[in-house]
Short mmCIF file of C-alpha atoms and ligand atoms in Angstrom, two decimals:
data_model
loop_
_atom_site.label_atom_id
_atom_site.label_comp_id
_atom_site.label_asym_id
_atom_site.label_seq_id
_atom_site.Cartn_x
_atom_site.Cartn_y
_atom_site.Cartn_z
CA MET A 1 110.38 110.28 126.77
CA THR A 2 113.78 111.90 126.21
CA LEU A 3 114.44 115.04 124.24
CA LYS A 4 117.63 115.08 122.19
CA GLU A 5 119.33 117.92 120.29
CA ASN A 6 121.04 118.07 116.90
CA VAL A 7 120.08 114.58 115.79
CA SER A 8 121.00 113.20 112.35
CA LEU A 9 117.98 112.17 110.26
CA LYS A 10 119.97 110.33 107.57
CA GLU A 11 118.99 106.89 108.84
CA LEU A 12 115.41 107.99 109.44
CA ASN A 13 114.47 108.86 105.84
CA THR A 14 114.35 106.17 103.16
CA PHE A 15 116.00 108.51 100.62
CA GLY A 16 119.03 108.40 102.93
CA VAL A 17 119.80 112.09 102.44
CA PRO A 18 121.64 114.05 105.14
CA ALA A 19 119.66 116.40 107.42
CA LYS A 20 119.62 117.27 111.11
CA ALA A 21 116.85 118.00 113.60
CA ARG A 22 117.36 120.80 116.14
CA TYR A 23 115.25 118.81 118.68
CA PHE A 24 114.20 115.19 118.51
CA ALA A 25 111.78 113.13 120.61
CA ASP A 26 110.98 109.42 120.43
CA ILE A 27 107.31 108.85 121.26
CA ASN A 28 106.29 105.46 122.68
CA SER A 29 102.80 106.27 124.03
CA GLU A 30 100.01 108.84 123.95
CA GLN A 31 101.21 109.83 127.43
CA ASP A 32 104.62 110.73 125.92
CA LEU A 33 102.85 113.12 123.55
CA SER A 34 100.99 114.83 126.40
CA GLU A 35 104.28 115.31 128.28
CA LEU A 36 106.04 116.62 125.20
CA PHE A 37 103.38 119.22 124.46
CA ALA A 38 103.29 120.33 128.10
CA ASP A 39 106.89 121.58 127.67
CA GLU A 40 106.73 125.41 127.45
CA LYS A 41 110.08 125.69 125.68
CA LEU A 42 108.82 123.64 122.74
CA ARG A 43 105.44 125.30 122.33
CA GLN A 44 106.48 127.84 119.66
CA VAL A 45 108.98 125.59 117.89
CA PRO A 46 107.95 124.23 114.42
CA LYS A 47 107.14 120.53 114.55
CA LEU A 48 107.49 117.64 112.16
CA ILE A 49 105.89 114.24 112.66
CA LEU A 50 108.08 111.43 111.39
CA GLY A 51 106.96 107.82 110.94
CA GLY A 52 109.02 105.56 108.70
CA GLY A 53 110.41 108.56 106.77
CA SER A 54 109.39 106.84 103.55
CA ASN A 55 107.52 109.72 101.96
CA MET A 56 109.75 112.64 102.76
CA LEU A 57 112.59 114.53 101.11
CA PHE A 58 114.76 116.70 103.35
CA THR A 59 116.26 119.58 101.38
CA GLN A 60 117.55 121.30 104.54
CA ASP A 61 118.04 120.78 108.28
CA PHE A 62 114.87 120.99 110.34
CA ASP A 63 115.16 123.90 112.76
CA GLY A 64 112.46 122.61 115.06
CA LEU A 65 111.22 119.50 116.84
CA VAL A 66 111.04 116.15 115.06
CA ILE A 67 108.51 113.88 116.73
CA HIS A 68 109.42 110.31 115.91
CA MET A 69 106.37 108.09 116.32
CA ASN A 70 107.24 104.75 117.84
CA ILE A 71 104.00 103.57 119.47
CA GLN A 72 103.96 99.76 119.21
CA GLY A 73 101.43 96.97 119.67
CA ILE A 74 99.00 94.96 117.53
CA ARG A 75 95.77 93.41 118.82
CA ASN A 76 92.64 91.99 117.23
CA ARG A 77 88.97 91.50 118.01
CA VAL A 78 86.95 88.94 116.07
CA ASP A 79 83.25 89.62 115.51
CA GLY A 80 81.70 86.84 113.43
CA ASP A 81 83.31 87.04 110.02
CA GLU A 82 84.87 90.42 110.71
CA VAL A 83 88.19 91.05 112.41
CA TYR A 84 89.13 94.43 113.84
CA VAL A 85 92.90 94.78 113.93
CA THR A 86 94.34 97.70 115.88
CA ALA A 87 97.98 98.73 115.55
CA GLY A 88 100.13 101.40 117.17
CA GLY A 89 101.14 104.24 114.83
CA GLY A 90 104.82 103.30 115.12
CA GLU A 91 104.35 99.74 113.87
CA VAL A 92 105.99 99.03 110.52
CA TRP A 93 103.28 98.75 107.85
CA SER A 94 104.69 95.68 106.11
CA GLU A 95 105.02 93.84 109.44
CA LEU A 96 101.36 94.53 110.16
CA VAL A 97 100.48 93.08 106.74
CA ASN A 98 102.56 89.97 107.58
CA TYR A 99 100.69 89.64 110.89
CA ALA A 100 97.34 89.76 109.03
CA VAL A 101 98.53 87.30 106.35
CA ASP A 102 99.91 84.85 108.95
CA ASN A 103 96.61 84.94 110.85
CA GLU A 104 94.61 84.61 107.61
CA PHE A 105 92.86 87.94 108.09
CA ALA A 106 91.96 89.15 104.59
CA GLY A 107 92.09 92.66 103.15
CA MET A 108 95.68 93.90 103.41
CA GLU A 109 97.52 91.34 101.31
CA ASN A 110 97.61 93.51 98.14
CA MET A 111 99.42 96.18 100.14
CA SER A 112 102.30 93.88 101.13
CA LEU A 113 105.77 95.43 101.35
CA ILE A 114 104.69 99.10 101.11
CA PRO A 115 107.37 100.98 103.08
CA GLY A 116 106.40 103.22 105.99
CA SER A 117 104.60 103.19 109.31
CA VAL A 118 101.01 102.41 110.29
CA GLY A 119 100.46 105.94 111.65
CA ALA A 120 101.40 107.50 108.32
CA SER A 121 99.25 105.16 106.25
CA PRO A 122 95.95 107.07 106.51
CA VAL A 123 97.57 110.47 105.86
CA GLN A 124 98.06 109.82 102.17
CA ASN A 125 95.66 106.87 101.88
CA ILE A 126 98.40 104.50 100.74
CA GLY A 127 97.54 101.99 98.07
CA ALA A 128 98.87 99.41 95.66
CA TYR A 129 97.77 96.68 93.27
CA GLY A 130 94.06 97.46 93.25
CA VAL A 131 93.54 98.19 96.97
CA GLU A 132 93.70 101.42 98.93
CA LEU A 133 93.91 101.89 102.68
CA MET A 134 90.39 103.39 102.69
CA ASP A 135 89.01 99.98 101.60
CA ILE A 136 89.96 98.41 104.95
CA PHE A 137 90.19 101.43 107.27
CA HIS A 138 87.81 101.44 110.24
CA SER A 139 88.95 104.31 112.50
CA CYS A 140 92.00 105.94 114.05
CA ARG A 141 92.95 107.69 117.25
CA ALA A 142 94.78 111.01 116.97
CA PHE A 143 96.31 113.51 119.38
CA GLU A 144 95.12 117.06 118.83
CA ILE A 145 98.19 119.28 119.07
CA SER A 146 96.55 122.52 120.21
CA GLY A 147 94.25 121.05 122.87
CA GLY A 148 96.27 118.02 123.91
CA THR A 149 93.24 115.73 123.69
CA ILE A 150 92.70 112.44 121.89
CA ARG A 151 90.03 112.19 119.20
CA THR A 152 88.73 109.21 117.24
CA PHE A 153 88.21 109.66 113.50
CA THR A 154 85.76 107.50 111.56
CA LYS A 155 86.39 106.59 107.94
CA GLU A 156 83.95 109.26 106.71
CA GLU A 157 85.64 111.93 108.83
CA CYS A 158 89.00 111.15 107.22
CA LYS A 159 87.65 112.18 103.77
CA PHE A 160 89.87 109.77 101.87
CA SER A 161 90.56 110.10 98.17
CA TYR A 162 93.46 109.13 95.86
CA ARG A 163 96.65 109.63 97.96
CA ASP A 164 94.80 112.18 100.08
CA SER A 165 92.90 112.65 103.37
CA VAL A 166 91.79 115.33 105.80
CA PHE A 167 95.22 114.96 107.50
CA LYS A 168 96.90 116.33 104.37
CA SER A 169 94.38 119.15 103.85
CA ALA A 170 92.03 120.78 106.41
CA TYR A 171 93.75 119.20 109.46
CA LYS A 172 97.32 119.35 108.17
CA GLY A 173 99.61 119.82 111.17
CA HIS A 174 96.72 119.65 113.65
CA TYR A 175 96.70 115.98 114.61
CA ILE A 176 99.16 113.15 115.26
CA ILE A 177 97.81 109.68 114.52
CA THR A 178 98.60 107.35 117.43
CA GLU A 179 96.70 104.17 116.55
CA VAL A 180 94.75 102.79 113.56
CA THR A 181 92.00 100.15 113.47
CA PHE A 182 91.39 98.15 110.30
CA LYS A 183 88.34 96.10 109.42
CA LEU A 184 89.53 92.82 107.93
CA SER A 185 87.68 89.64 107.17
CA LYS A 186 87.95 85.94 107.95
CA SER A 187 86.48 85.09 104.58
CA PHE A 188 88.64 85.79 101.58
CA SER A 189 87.97 86.66 97.98
CA PRO A 190 91.15 87.60 96.14
CA ASN A 191 91.47 90.98 94.42
CA ILE A 192 93.30 90.17 91.19
CA SER A 193 92.08 93.19 89.22
CA TYR A 194 95.68 94.25 88.63
CA GLY A 195 96.84 92.38 85.51
CA ALA A 196 100.34 91.52 86.72
CA ILE A 197 98.91 89.62 89.74
CA GLN A 198 96.86 87.41 87.46
CA GLN A 199 99.83 86.75 85.18
CA GLU A 200 102.10 85.81 88.08
CA LEU A 201 99.45 83.46 89.55
CA GLU A 202 99.14 81.74 86.18
CA LYS A 203 102.89 81.40 85.97
CA ARG A 204 102.86 79.69 89.37
CA ASN A 205 99.88 77.50 88.37
CA ILE A 206 97.79 78.78 91.26
CA LEU A 207 94.08 78.54 90.46
CA ASN A 208 92.59 79.23 93.89
CA PRO A 209 94.94 81.68 95.54
CA LYS A 210 95.08 81.93 99.32
CA ILE A 211 95.84 85.13 101.22
CA LYS A 212 99.51 84.20 101.47
CA ASP A 213 99.70 83.55 97.70
CA ILE A 214 98.47 87.07 96.91
CA SER A 215 100.91 88.52 99.42
CA SER A 216 103.76 86.51 97.92
CA VAL A 217 102.85 87.48 94.34
CA VAL A 218 102.49 91.18 95.20
CA SER A 219 105.84 91.10 97.04
CA HIS A 220 107.44 89.49 94.00
CA ILE A 221 106.02 92.16 91.63
CA ARG A 222 107.13 94.97 93.93
CA VAL A 223 110.66 93.63 94.31
CA SER A 224 111.01 93.20 90.54
CA LYS A 225 109.80 96.75 89.78
CA LEU A 226 110.76 98.90 92.73
CA PRO A 227 114.15 99.50 94.34
CA ASP A 228 114.60 98.35 97.95
CA PRO A 229 115.18 101.48 100.08
CA LYS A 230 117.56 99.45 102.28
CA THR A 231 120.03 99.28 99.39
CA ILE A 232 119.06 102.23 97.13
CA GLY A 233 117.56 105.31 98.73
CA ASN A 234 114.07 106.19 97.40
CA ALA A 235 110.58 107.09 98.51
CA GLY A 236 108.47 104.99 96.13
CA SER A 237 106.50 106.97 93.56
CA PHE A 238 107.90 110.49 93.62
CA PHE A 239 104.91 111.98 91.78
CA LYS A 240 101.18 111.31 91.86
CA ASN A 241 99.44 109.92 88.82
CA PRO A 242 97.76 113.04 87.38
CA VAL A 243 93.97 113.10 87.27
CA ILE A 244 92.66 115.16 84.33
CA PRO A 245 89.23 116.01 82.83
CA VAL A 246 87.99 113.59 80.14
CA GLY A 247 87.95 116.42 77.53
CA LYS A 248 91.65 117.07 77.97
CA PHE A 249 92.34 113.34 77.91
CA VAL A 250 90.55 112.84 74.56
CA GLN A 251 92.70 115.58 73.06
CA LEU A 252 95.90 114.03 74.46
CA GLN A 253 94.96 110.55 73.30
CA SER A 254 94.50 111.76 69.73
CA ASN A 255 98.12 113.00 69.78
CA PHE A 256 99.49 110.07 71.84
CA PRO A 257 97.40 106.96 71.07
CA ASP A 258 99.54 104.74 73.37
CA ILE A 259 98.98 106.89 76.45
CA VAL A 260 98.48 104.71 79.59
CA TYR A 261 95.42 105.59 81.67
CA TYR A 262 92.99 104.30 84.28
CA PRO A 263 89.39 105.19 85.08
CA ALA A 264 88.96 107.81 87.81
CA SER A 265 85.93 109.56 89.33
CA GLU A 266 83.17 110.57 86.91
CA GLY A 267 84.38 112.98 84.23
CA PHE A 268 88.06 112.34 85.01
CA ILE A 269 90.86 110.05 83.83
CA LYS A 270 93.99 109.08 85.75
CA LEU A 271 97.21 108.96 83.71
CA ALA A 272 100.25 106.77 84.46
CA ALA A 273 102.87 109.37 85.38
CA GLY A 274 105.56 106.69 84.88
CA TRP A 275 104.59 106.49 81.20
CA LEU A 276 104.65 110.27 80.73
CA ILE A 277 108.10 110.46 82.34
CA GLU A 278 109.45 107.54 80.31
CA GLN A 279 108.21 109.13 77.07
CA CYS A 280 110.28 112.19 77.91
CA GLY A 281 113.38 110.00 78.00
CA TRP A 282 113.95 109.90 81.76
CA LYS A 283 113.60 106.19 82.52
CA GLY A 284 116.77 104.82 84.11
CA LYS A 285 118.55 108.14 83.60
CA VAL A 286 121.46 108.81 85.97
CA SER A 287 122.31 112.41 86.79
CA GLY A 288 125.16 112.83 89.30
CA ASN A 289 124.08 111.11 92.51
CA THR A 290 120.46 110.83 91.52
CA GLY A 291 118.26 109.49 88.72
CA THR A 292 115.09 107.54 87.97
CA TRP A 293 114.79 103.81 88.58
CA LYS A 294 115.57 101.57 85.62
CA ASN A 295 112.31 99.59 85.95
CA GLN A 296 109.94 102.37 87.01
CA ALA A 297 110.43 105.97 85.89
CA LEU A 298 108.08 107.29 88.59
CA VAL A 299 110.65 106.46 91.27
CA ILE A 300 113.58 108.80 91.89
CA VAL A 301 116.59 107.21 93.56
CA ASN A 302 119.66 108.22 95.53
CA HIS A 303 122.64 106.47 93.97
CA GLY A 304 124.72 107.08 97.07
CA GLU A 305 125.61 110.53 98.21
CA ALA A 306 122.75 112.66 96.85
CA THR A 307 121.54 115.63 98.83
CA GLY A 308 117.86 116.47 99.10
CA ASN A 309 118.42 119.57 96.98
CA GLU A 310 120.01 117.58 94.20
CA ILE A 311 117.00 115.23 94.12
CA TYR A 312 114.60 118.15 94.25
CA TYR A 313 116.31 119.92 91.36
CA PHE A 314 116.24 116.69 89.32
CA SER A 315 112.48 116.39 89.96
CA GLU A 316 112.01 119.97 88.72
CA LEU A 317 113.62 119.00 85.40
CA ILE A 318 111.20 116.09 85.05
CA ILE A 319 108.20 118.31 85.81
CA LEU A 320 109.37 120.81 83.18
CA SER A 321 109.82 118.29 80.42
CA VAL A 322 106.47 116.56 81.07
CA LYS A 323 104.83 119.99 81.04
CA ASN A 324 106.49 120.88 77.73
CA ARG A 325 105.59 117.65 76.01
CA PHE A 326 102.11 116.86 77.38
CA ASP A 327 100.95 120.12 79.00
CA ILE A 328 100.47 118.21 82.27
CA THR A 329 101.90 119.52 85.54
CA LEU A 330 103.05 116.61 87.71
CA GLU A 331 102.47 116.96 91.44
CA ARG A 332 104.88 115.47 93.92
CA GLU A 333 103.56 112.68 96.11
CA VAL A 334 106.59 112.96 98.38
CA ASN A 335 106.58 115.71 101.04
CA ILE A 336 109.36 118.26 100.59
CA LEU A 337 110.97 119.84 103.65
N1 LIG B 1 104.70 102.89 83.04
C1 LIG B 1 105.59 103.17 82.04
N2 LIG B 1 106.88 103.45 82.38
C2 LIG B 1 107.33 103.44 83.64
C3 LIG B 1 106.42 103.16 84.68
C4 LIG B 1 105.11 102.90 84.37
O1 LIG B 1 105.23 103.17 80.87
O2 LIG B 1 108.52 103.70 83.84
C5 LIG B 1 103.31 102.56 82.70
C6 LIG B 1 103.16 101.09 82.32
O3 LIG B 1 102.21 100.98 81.29
C7 LIG B 1 102.58 100.47 83.57
C8 LIG B 1 101.74 101.60 84.11
O4 LIG B 1 102.47 102.79 83.79
O5 LIG B 1 101.81 99.35 83.27
C9 LIG B 1 101.51 101.54 85.58
O6 LIG B 1 102.74 101.38 86.28
P1 LIG B 1 102.75 100.66 87.71
O7 LIG B 1 101.95 99.41 87.65
O8 LIG B 1 104.17 100.55 88.16
O9 LIG B 1 101.92 101.63 88.61
P2 LIG B 1 101.98 103.23 88.80
O10 LIG B 1 100.67 103.76 88.38
O11 LIG B 1 103.19 103.79 88.19
C10 LIG B 1 100.96 103.16 91.21
C11 LIG B 1 101.30 103.67 92.57
C12 LIG B 1 102.35 102.78 93.22
C13 LIG B 1 101.80 101.36 93.30
C14 LIG B 1 101.45 100.90 91.88
C15 LIG B 1 100.82 99.53 91.84
C16 LIG B 1 100.96 106.08 92.49
C17 LIG B 1 101.61 107.41 92.43
N3 LIG B 1 101.79 105.04 92.47
O12 LIG B 1 102.12 103.31 90.39
O13 LIG B 1 102.53 103.24 94.56
O14 LIG B 1 102.74 100.47 93.88
O15 LIG B 1 100.51 101.82 91.27
O16 LIG B 1 99.52 99.60 92.35
O17 LIG B 1 99.74 105.98 92.55
C18 LIG B 1 103.82 104.71 95.89
O18 LIG B 1 102.78 105.36 96.06
O19 LIG B 1 104.91 105.04 96.42
C19 LIG B 1 103.78 103.54 95.03
C20 LIG B 1 104.89 102.84 94.72
#
């Protein structure tokens, strides 16, 4: 484990905005973490855990220690019909999905091509096309920063909900996820609840989709709707889909009969933030170096040389106009630093 100083983070965040870290450490094992936290000099310094940098907006330099998680390795254990797949926190999420698809382990295929790392995936309970991480999560190992010990978290202990977990709330900043175990299956029943998957399967004349077909269809839908961070900086959905009480929804729907919504927990409705933003005229809008994506208004992009502050300011304008029009306050899904 080597400690570096004044390291550029531009290539390490998918928005591609400029920022620097005062200290920077690449972590390749749990042992590396123990060594890092034994260093007296670093004890009082603020710390930031960085995985794939796909859910983060830097609005300033980080005057502390960036801990870049790079722990690799994927292994599996078959138990009858079940397969337990364990991956290092530094593995790239979409490569883990490819590994599962290639081995015909079912459960992850709807989450193909989500950017980011395995270690970050439980933090915000990533999800797409009808499946959330919590549906296939078994357990994870995490390093406790204050005590320097390793703890295993079960699914229940993670307290998952929509784009949320205990790692974003009660234990925020307390643990670093080093390894995640998923419970997949050798028998497969496709999840085609998301309309666009069904339509694309029909278009391809696939009646009995295999795991690889679902993965291919989901990848196709993603590529057609979402910008590739390798060519246009972005962090996926910038805002969460707002969850509101049914009473408020009924009122809104009477004013806006076309409003797009999904069922949520009892007494609540989830609204499509992309629709709200589009209705306010923001879809595909370009403002200086930033803007929203032409095919998905929920995604804010960096058209080249945007700074984090420019993107942040742009997101404030969106929040204000959605508030004015619908009386809904959008919350950012992306972490702001
Ligand atoms: N819509 C619009 N205009 C837009 C965008 C969306 O009207 O510009 C409406 C459309 O009716 C569309 C509906 O909203 O049918 C839903 O849009 P989409 O299918 O793109 O899904 P989303 O709700 O906007 C969520 C996740 C995405 C995930 C997709 C697919 C959140 C915040 N976002 O987006 O996750 O890929 O569903 O499951 O929950 C991410 O978290 O970074 C992410 C990309």
